[in-house]
Amino acid sequence: MSGTDDPDRQGGGPPTSSLARASRMLQLPLGAAQRQAVGFGRKLLGADADQVELELRTAAAEQLFAVLGELKGGAMKFGQALSMFEAVLPEEIAGPYRQHLAKLQDAAPPLPSSRVQAVLRAELGSHWRDRFESIDLRPAAAASIGQVHRGVLTGGRPVAIKVQYPGADLALRSDLRQIERLANVVAPLAGGVDVVTISRELAARIAEEVDYTLEAQHQAQAAEAFAGDAEFVVPRVHEATPRVLISDWLDGRKLTTAAESPTEVRNRVGLSYVRFLFAGPARAGLLHADPHPGNYLVLPDGRLGVVDFGLVARLPEGLPPAMGRLIQLAITSDAAAVTAGLAAEGFIAKDVDAGELLGYLEPFVEPAREDEFHFDREWMREQFRHVQGSSNRGGVGMKLTIPPVYALIHRVWMGGIAVLAQLDVTARFRDVLAEFLPGWHD
C-alpha cells in the first residue's frame, strides 16, 4: 500500500491503519531473514565471518530506523526507549543508531487549531471553553503522541493543557502488537541482552502513555509526595480524560540552559536533577522514566520543576534492595561477591570472568568511589569507549543482560549520568546514593 492509496494516511503523514502499520513493521523480520540467508551463503563461499556479521548488523540498524522513522507514534517511542541498548552496540552500529534516534526525537508537526478544539470538545464537552479564561491554540510544545497548550482557568490559574493527537492510541496499539517481531530483529544487535523480554516490559509501559488519566494519577501521586518541597515542584493536576490532561503551568527555563550558567549554578541544578531521579522511588514509589532534560525546568526561585509523567516505573517499595549493596561491593573490588550478586539478580546471561566483569562495571561505579565527582563530556566519551571495548564479540558486555525490573532503572541511570556530563557538573553523587539507595547501609 503506497502513501497515496492508504486511506488513513493524510498529507504524507504516518500511516494510522493497523494493516498499513503492521505491513511496515513486518518488513523488519522479513528483511532480517533475507539478510541472514544471504550472509550464510557468503560465509559458505569463504567471506570473513566477522565482516559479514558487521554488514548484517549495519543493514538491520538502517532498516530498523527507516521503518520507525516512517511510522512515528508508538513505533517512534519504542525506538526512543531502545536507546538504552546503545551502550552494548559496536560503535559502527552505535554511531548511525544515535543519528537515527536524534531524528526520531524531533517534534511531530503541530495539530491545526480546529483539530485541537475538536479533541477538547470531545473530551471535555460542548461547553469546554467555559473552563478557561483563555487558551492559546498554538502549541507551546509538541511530542510524539500529543502537544501542550498554555491556558488560564476560570479564576485566573495558569495551566498546561496536554492534548493527544487523534488516532495516536490506535496507532500505538497497532505498533505494540508488532513489538515482539521488532525485538527479534534488534536481538542480534544487542549481544546477551534479553531484548525480547525487556521489550515486553517497555511495551507495557509505553502502552500506558496514551491513557492520560493514568498519567494524571502518577503525576498527582508525585505532586502529593513532593508538595511544599524546598527543592522540587511537580505540577498539580486539575482534570484529566483519556486524551486531555490539565495541570499547573510551570514557568521556567529548560535544564539544558544551565550548561551556560556559572559553575556553582550548574553544580546545584545538576545535583537537584540527579537527586530527583533517585528520590522519586523513595518518596513517591515512582521512577520518572524519561530523564530527557526537556522534562526538567529550572524555576525562577531555583527549584527544579518536573513534568511529563507518561512513562514511569511503579516501584511502591522503592528501588530494588540489592542496588546499594552491589555498588558498595563493587567499590571495595569484591569481584566474586559482585558476580554472585549480579547473577542472583539476573544480570548474567553467560559464564563470565569475575575480574573482567568488575573492570567492565568500573565506569558505572567510579562516580560512587569519590566523595565529589566531576562529570564531563570527555569522561563520558572515555566510559563509552570502555563499554564498547567490552561489548565486542566475546567480550564481557556481550554476556550480560538487563532483567525487566531494571529496564527503566538502567535507562534512567545512564540517561541521568549523560545529562550530568553534558552540564559539566561536579557533585557529591555518592551522597545521593547513600541517601536514596536501599541496601547502601546494610
Coordinates of C-alpha atoms in Angstrom, one line a residue:
M1 CA 0.0 0.0 0.0
S2 CA 1.5 3.3 -1.1
G3 CA 1.3 6.7 0.6
T4 CA -1.4 7.7 -1.9
D5 CA -3.7 4.7 -1.6
D6 CA -3.7 4.4 2.2
P7 CA -7.0 6.0 3.3
D8 CA -5.6 6.5 6.8
R9 CA -2.6 8.5 5.6
Q10 CA -3.2 12.2 5.1
G11 CA -0.8 14.8 3.9
G12 CA 2.2 12.4 3.7
G13 CA 2.0 11.8 7.5
P14 CA 2.4 8.5 9.2
P15 CA 0.1 5.6 8.4
T16 CA -2.6 5.0 11.1
S17 CA -4.4 1.9 10.0
S18 CA -3.5 -1.4 11.6
L19 CA -2.9 -3.0 8.2
A20 CA -0.6 -0.3 6.9
R21 CA 1.4 0.0 10.1
A22 CA 1.7 -3.8 10.5
S23 CA 2.9 -4.2 7.0
R24 CA 5.7 -1.8 7.6
M25 CA 6.7 -3.4 10.9
L26 CA 6.6 -6.8 9.1
Q27 CA 9.3 -5.6 6.8
L28 CA 11.7 -5.9 9.7
P29 CA 11.6 -9.7 10.4
L30 CA 11.3 -10.4 6.7
G31 CA 14.3 -8.3 5.9
A32 CA 16.3 -9.9 8.7
A33 CA 15.5 -13.4 7.4
Q34 CA 16.6 -12.4 3.9
R35 CA 19.9 -10.9 5.2
Q36 CA 20.7 -14.0 7.3
A37 CA 20.2 -16.2 4.3
V38 CA 22.5 -14.0 2.2
G39 CA 25.0 -13.9 5.0
F40 CA 25.0 -17.6 5.4
G41 CA 25.7 -18.1 1.7
R42 CA 28.6 -15.6 1.8
K43 CA 30.2 -17.4 4.7
L44 CA 29.9 -20.7 2.8
L45 CA 31.8 -19.1 -0.1
G46 CA 34.6 -18.1 2.2
A47 CA 33.8 -14.5 3.2
D48 CA 35.2 -13.2 6.5
A49 CA 32.6 -14.1 9.2
D50 CA 33.2 -11.0 11.3
Q51 CA 32.8 -8.7 8.3
V52 CA 29.6 -10.4 7.2
E53 CA 28.2 -10.1 10.8
L54 CA 29.1 -6.4 10.8
E55 CA 27.4 -5.8 7.5
L56 CA 24.3 -7.7 8.6
R57 CA 24.1 -5.6 11.8
T58 CA 24.5 -2.3 9.8
A59 CA 21.8 -3.3 7.4
A60 CA 19.5 -4.3 10.3
A61 CA 20.0 -0.9 12.1
E62 CA 19.4 1.0 8.9
Q63 CA 16.1 -0.8 8.2
L64 CA 15.0 -0.6 11.8
F65 CA 15.2 3.2 11.9
A66 CA 13.9 3.7 8.4
V67 CA 10.7 1.9 9.4
L68 CA 10.5 3.5 12.9
G69 CA 11.0 7.0 11.4
E70 CA 8.2 6.4 8.9
L71 CA 5.7 5.2 11.5
K72 CA 6.3 7.8 14.2
G73 CA 3.8 7.4 17.1
G74 CA 4.2 4.2 19.2
A75 CA 7.0 2.8 17.0
M76 CA 8.9 6.1 17.4
K77 CA 8.5 6.0 21.2
F78 CA 9.7 2.4 21.2
G79 CA 12.7 3.3 19.2
Q80 CA 13.5 6.1 21.7
A81 CA 13.2 3.6 24.6
L82 CA 15.6 1.2 22.8
S83 CA 18.3 3.8 23.2
M84 CA 19.1 2.0 26.5
F85 CA 20.7 -0.7 24.3
E86 CA 23.1 1.7 22.7
A87 CA 25.9 1.0 25.2
V88 CA 26.0 -2.6 24.1
L89 CA 26.2 -1.9 20.4
P90 CA 29.5 -1.8 18.5
E91 CA 30.5 1.7 17.6
E92 CA 30.0 1.0 13.9
I93 CA 26.3 0.5 14.7
A94 CA 26.0 2.9 17.6
G95 CA 27.0 5.9 15.5
P96 CA 24.2 5.5 13.0
Y97 CA 21.9 4.5 15.9
R98 CA 22.5 7.8 17.6
Q99 CA 21.9 9.8 14.4
H100 CA 18.6 8.0 13.7
L101 CA 17.5 8.4 17.3
A102 CA 18.0 12.2 17.1
K103 CA 15.8 12.2 14.0
L104 CA 13.1 10.1 15.8
Q105 CA 13.1 12.6 18.7
D106 CA 12.2 15.5 16.5
A107 CA 8.8 17.0 17.5
A108 CA 5.8 16.0 15.4
P109 CA 4.1 18.6 13.2
P110 CA 1.5 20.6 15.3
L111 CA -2.2 19.9 15.1
P112 CA -4.3 22.5 13.3
S113 CA -6.3 24.6 15.9
S114 CA -9.5 23.1 14.5
R115 CA -8.4 19.6 15.4
V116 CA -7.3 20.7 18.9
Q117 CA -10.7 22.2 19.5
A118 CA -12.4 19.0 18.3
V119 CA -10.4 17.0 20.8
L120 CA -11.2 19.4 23.6
R121 CA -14.9 19.3 22.7
A122 CA -15.0 15.5 22.5
E123 CA -13.2 15.1 25.8
L124 CA -14.5 18.0 27.9
G125 CA -17.9 18.5 26.4
S126 CA -19.5 21.2 24.2
H127 CA -19.0 23.9 26.8
W128 CA -15.3 23.2 27.3
R129 CA -14.5 26.9 26.8
D130 CA -16.3 27.8 30.0
R131 CA -13.4 26.2 31.9
F132 CA -11.0 28.7 30.7
E133 CA -10.5 32.5 30.7
S134 CA -8.1 32.0 27.8
I135 CA -6.3 29.3 25.8
D136 CA -3.6 29.6 23.3
L137 CA -4.4 27.2 20.4
R138 CA -0.8 27.4 19.2
P139 CA 1.2 24.6 20.9
A140 CA 3.8 25.5 23.4
A141 CA 5.4 22.1 23.0
A142 CA 4.9 19.1 20.8
A143 CA 6.0 15.4 21.0
S144 CA 5.3 12.0 19.5
I145 CA 1.7 11.5 20.7
G146 CA 0.5 14.9 21.8
Q147 CA 1.1 18.6 22.3
V148 CA 0.8 21.1 25.1
H149 CA -1.1 24.4 25.1
R150 CA -1.0 27.2 27.6
G151 CA -4.2 28.4 29.1
V152 CA -5.8 30.2 32.1
L153 CA -8.6 28.5 34.1
T154 CA -11.7 30.5 35.1
G155 CA -10.5 32.0 38.3
G156 CA -7.1 33.0 36.9
R157 CA -4.8 30.0 37.4
P158 CA -2.3 29.4 34.5
V159 CA -2.4 25.8 33.3
A160 CA -0.8 23.4 30.8
I161 CA -3.3 21.7 28.6
K162 CA -2.0 18.4 27.1
V163 CA -3.9 17.3 24.0
Q164 CA -3.4 13.9 22.4
Y165 CA -3.2 13.6 18.7
P166 CA -6.4 11.9 17.2
G167 CA -5.7 8.3 16.4
A168 CA -2.5 8.2 18.4
D169 CA -3.9 5.5 20.7
L170 CA -4.9 3.3 17.8
A171 CA -1.6 3.7 16.0
L172 CA 0.4 2.9 19.2
R173 CA -1.6 -0.2 20.0
S174 CA -1.1 -1.4 16.4
D175 CA 2.6 -0.9 16.8
L176 CA 2.8 -2.7 20.1
R177 CA 1.2 -5.8 18.6
Q178 CA 4.3 -5.9 16.4
I179 CA 6.8 -5.2 19.1
E180 CA 7.9 -8.9 19.6
R181 CA 8.8 -9.1 15.9
L182 CA 10.7 -5.9 16.2
A183 CA 12.6 -7.1 19.3
N184 CA 13.6 -10.2 17.4
V185 CA 15.3 -8.0 14.8
V186 CA 17.1 -5.9 17.5
A187 CA 18.2 -9.0 19.5
P188 CA 21.2 -9.9 17.2
L189 CA 22.5 -6.3 17.7
A190 CA 22.5 -6.4 21.5
G191 CA 24.7 -9.4 22.4
G192 CA 23.5 -11.2 25.5
V193 CA 20.8 -8.7 26.4
D194 CA 17.4 -10.3 26.5
V195 CA 15.8 -7.8 24.2
V196 CA 12.5 -9.7 23.8
T197 CA 11.7 -9.9 27.5
I198 CA 12.8 -6.3 28.1
S199 CA 10.8 -5.2 25.1
R200 CA 7.6 -6.7 26.6
E201 CA 8.2 -4.7 29.7
L202 CA 8.9 -1.5 27.8
A203 CA 5.8 -2.1 25.5
A204 CA 3.6 -2.4 28.6
R205 CA 4.8 0.9 30.0
I206 CA 4.7 2.7 26.6
A207 CA 1.1 1.4 26.1
E208 CA 0.1 3.3 29.3
E209 CA 1.3 6.6 27.9
V210 CA -1.8 7.0 25.7
D211 CA -4.1 7.0 28.8
Y212 CA -3.8 10.5 30.2
T213 CA -6.0 9.5 33.2
L214 CA -3.2 7.1 34.2
E215 CA -0.6 9.7 33.7
A216 CA -2.6 12.1 35.8
Q217 CA -2.7 9.5 38.6
H218 CA 1.1 9.2 38.5
Q219 CA 1.6 12.9 38.4
A220 CA -0.9 13.5 41.2
Q221 CA 0.9 10.9 43.3
A222 CA 4.3 12.6 42.7
A223 CA 2.8 16.1 43.3
E224 CA 1.5 14.9 46.7
A225 CA 4.8 13.3 47.6
F226 CA 6.7 16.5 46.8
A227 CA 4.1 19.1 47.9
G228 CA 5.8 22.0 49.6
D229 CA 9.3 20.7 48.9
A230 CA 12.1 23.2 49.0
E231 CA 13.9 21.6 46.1
F232 CA 11.3 20.1 43.6
V233 CA 8.0 21.1 42.1
V234 CA 5.6 18.7 40.4
P235 CA 2.6 20.4 38.8
R236 CA -0.8 19.8 40.5
V237 CA -3.4 18.0 38.3
H238 CA -6.7 19.8 37.8
E239 CA -8.6 17.5 35.4
A240 CA -7.9 14.5 33.1
T241 CA -9.6 12.4 30.5
P242 CA -8.0 9.7 28.3
R243 CA -6.9 12.3 25.8
V244 CA -6.6 15.6 27.7
L245 CA -4.6 16.4 30.8
I246 CA -4.8 19.8 32.6
S247 CA -2.3 20.7 35.2
D248 CA -0.5 23.7 36.7
W249 CA 1.7 25.7 34.3
L250 CA 5.3 26.0 35.3
D251 CA 7.3 29.0 34.2
G252 CA 11.0 28.1 34.0
R253 CA 13.9 27.6 31.7
K254 CA 14.9 24.1 30.4
L255 CA 17.5 22.2 32.3
T256 CA 19.9 22.3 29.3
T257 CA 20.2 26.1 29.6
A258 CA 22.1 25.5 32.8
A259 CA 25.1 24.5 30.7
E260 CA 25.8 28.2 30.1
S261 CA 25.4 29.1 33.8
P262 CA 28.3 29.7 36.3
T263 CA 29.9 26.6 37.8
E264 CA 28.0 26.9 41.1
V265 CA 24.7 27.1 39.4
R266 CA 25.4 24.1 37.1
N267 CA 26.5 22.1 40.1
R268 CA 23.4 22.9 42.1
V269 CA 21.0 22.3 39.3
G270 CA 22.7 19.1 38.2
L271 CA 22.7 17.8 41.8
S272 CA 18.9 18.5 42.1
Y273 CA 18.3 16.8 38.8
V274 CA 20.0 13.5 39.9
R275 CA 18.5 13.8 43.4
F276 CA 15.0 13.8 41.9
L277 CA 15.7 10.7 39.8
F278 CA 16.6 8.8 42.9
A279 CA 14.1 10.5 45.3
G280 CA 11.1 9.5 43.2
P281 CA 11.1 5.8 44.1
A282 CA 11.9 6.5 47.7
R283 CA 9.3 9.2 48.3
A284 CA 6.6 8.6 45.8
G285 CA 7.0 4.9 44.8
L286 CA 7.5 6.1 41.2
L287 CA 10.5 6.3 38.9
H288 CA 10.2 9.1 36.4
A289 CA 11.5 7.0 33.5
D290 CA 12.2 9.7 30.9
P291 CA 15.4 11.5 32.0
H292 CA 15.4 13.8 29.0
P293 CA 16.4 17.3 30.1
G294 CA 13.4 18.8 28.3
N295 CA 11.2 17.4 31.1
Y296 CA 13.0 19.4 33.8
L297 CA 12.7 23.2 34.3
V298 CA 14.8 25.5 36.4
L299 CA 12.2 27.7 38.1
P300 CA 12.8 31.4 39.0
D301 CA 13.1 30.6 42.7
G302 CA 15.8 28.0 41.9
R303 CA 13.7 24.9 42.4
L304 CA 13.5 22.1 39.8
G305 CA 10.2 21.6 38.1
V306 CA 9.4 18.1 36.7
V307 CA 6.8 17.5 34.0
D308 CA 5.6 14.6 31.8
F309 CA 4.8 11.5 33.9
G310 CA 3.6 9.4 31.0
L311 CA 6.5 6.9 31.2
V312 CA 7.1 5.8 34.8
A313 CA 8.1 2.6 36.6
R314 CA 5.9 1.9 39.6
L315 CA 8.2 0.9 42.5
P316 CA 6.0 1.0 45.6
E317 CA 8.8 -0.5 47.7
G318 CA 11.4 1.8 46.2
L319 CA 14.4 0.8 44.1
P320 CA 15.5 -2.9 44.3
P321 CA 17.2 -3.7 47.7
A322 CA 20.2 -5.2 46.0
M323 CA 21.3 -2.0 44.3
G324 CA 23.1 -0.3 47.1
R325 CA 24.7 -3.4 48.4
L326 CA 26.1 -4.4 44.9
I327 CA 27.5 -1.0 44.2
Q328 CA 29.3 -1.0 47.6
L329 CA 30.7 -4.4 46.9
A330 CA 32.0 -3.1 43.5
I331 CA 33.6 -0.1 45.3
T332 CA 35.5 -2.5 47.5
S333 CA 36.5 -4.5 44.4
D334 CA 35.0 -7.8 45.8
A335 CA 34.7 -9.3 42.3
A336 CA 33.4 -12.7 43.4
A337 CA 30.6 -11.2 45.6
V338 CA 29.6 -8.7 42.8
T339 CA 29.4 -11.5 40.2
A340 CA 27.4 -13.7 42.5
G341 CA 25.0 -10.8 43.4
L342 CA 24.5 -9.8 39.7
A343 CA 23.9 -13.4 38.8
A344 CA 21.2 -13.7 41.6
E345 CA 19.5 -10.5 40.2
G346 CA 19.5 -12.0 36.7
F347 CA 22.1 -9.8 35.0
I348 CA 24.4 -12.5 33.8
A349 CA 23.4 -14.4 30.6
K350 CA 26.5 -16.4 30.1
D351 CA 29.6 -17.5 32.1
V352 CA 31.7 -14.5 32.8
D353 CA 35.1 -13.9 34.4
A354 CA 34.6 -12.1 37.7
G355 CA 37.7 -9.9 37.2
E356 CA 36.6 -8.9 33.7
L357 CA 33.1 -8.2 35.0
L358 CA 34.4 -5.9 37.7
G359 CA 36.5 -4.0 35.2
Y360 CA 33.5 -3.6 32.9
L361 CA 31.5 -2.1 35.8
E362 CA 34.1 0.5 36.7
P363 CA 32.6 3.3 34.6
F364 CA 29.3 2.8 36.5
V365 CA 31.0 2.6 39.9
E366 CA 33.6 5.3 39.5
P367 CA 31.4 8.3 40.4
A368 CA 30.4 6.5 43.6
R369 CA 34.0 6.0 44.7
E370 CA 34.7 9.7 45.3
D371 CA 33.1 12.0 47.8
E372 CA 32.8 14.5 45.0
F373 CA 32.9 13.6 41.3
H374 CA 33.3 15.7 38.1
F375 CA 31.1 14.6 35.2
D376 CA 32.2 16.0 31.9
R377 CA 31.9 15.0 28.2
E378 CA 35.5 13.7 27.9
W379 CA 34.9 11.3 30.9
M380 CA 31.6 10.2 29.3
R381 CA 33.3 9.5 26.0
E382 CA 36.0 7.5 27.7
Q383 CA 33.4 5.4 29.6
F384 CA 31.5 4.8 26.3
R385 CA 34.7 3.6 24.7
H386 CA 35.4 1.4 27.7
V387 CA 31.9 -0.2 27.5
Q388 CA 32.2 -0.5 23.7
G389 CA 35.5 -2.3 24.0
S390 CA 33.9 -4.8 26.3
S391 CA 31.0 -5.3 24.0
N392 CA 32.9 -6.7 21.1
R393 CA 32.3 -10.3 20.0
G394 CA 33.1 -12.5 23.0
G395 CA 33.6 -9.5 25.4
V396 CA 32.1 -9.4 28.9
G397 CA 29.5 -6.9 27.8
M398 CA 28.0 -9.5 25.4
K399 CA 27.5 -11.9 28.3
L400 CA 25.2 -9.6 30.3
T401 CA 21.5 -8.9 30.1
I402 CA 19.1 -6.5 31.9
P403 CA 16.3 -8.0 34.0
P404 CA 12.9 -6.5 33.2
V405 CA 12.6 -4.9 36.6
Y406 CA 15.8 -3.0 35.9
A407 CA 15.0 -2.0 32.4
L408 CA 13.8 1.5 33.1
I409 CA 16.1 1.9 36.1
H410 CA 19.1 1.3 33.8
R411 CA 17.7 3.7 31.2
V412 CA 17.3 6.4 33.8
W413 CA 20.7 5.8 35.4
M414 CA 22.6 6.0 32.1
G415 CA 20.5 8.9 30.8
G416 CA 21.0 10.8 34.0
I417 CA 24.7 10.4 34.0
A418 CA 24.9 11.6 30.4
V419 CA 23.0 14.7 31.3
L420 CA 25.3 15.5 34.2
A421 CA 28.3 15.1 31.8
Q422 CA 26.6 17.4 29.3
L423 CA 26.2 20.0 32.0
D424 CA 29.8 19.6 33.2
V425 CA 28.7 19.1 36.8
T426 CA 30.8 18.4 39.9
A427 CA 28.6 16.9 42.6
R428 CA 28.5 14.7 45.7
F429 CA 26.9 11.8 43.7
R430 CA 28.0 9.3 46.4
D431 CA 25.8 11.2 49.0
V432 CA 22.8 10.8 46.7
L433 CA 23.3 7.1 46.5
A434 CA 23.8 6.9 50.3
E435 CA 20.6 8.8 50.9
F436 CA 18.3 7.0 48.5
L437 CA 19.6 3.6 47.6
P438 CA 18.3 0.7 49.6
G439 CA 21.0 -1.6 50.9
W440 CA 23.6 1.1 51.0
H441 CA 23.9 1.0 54.8
D442 CA 23.4 -2.8 55.2

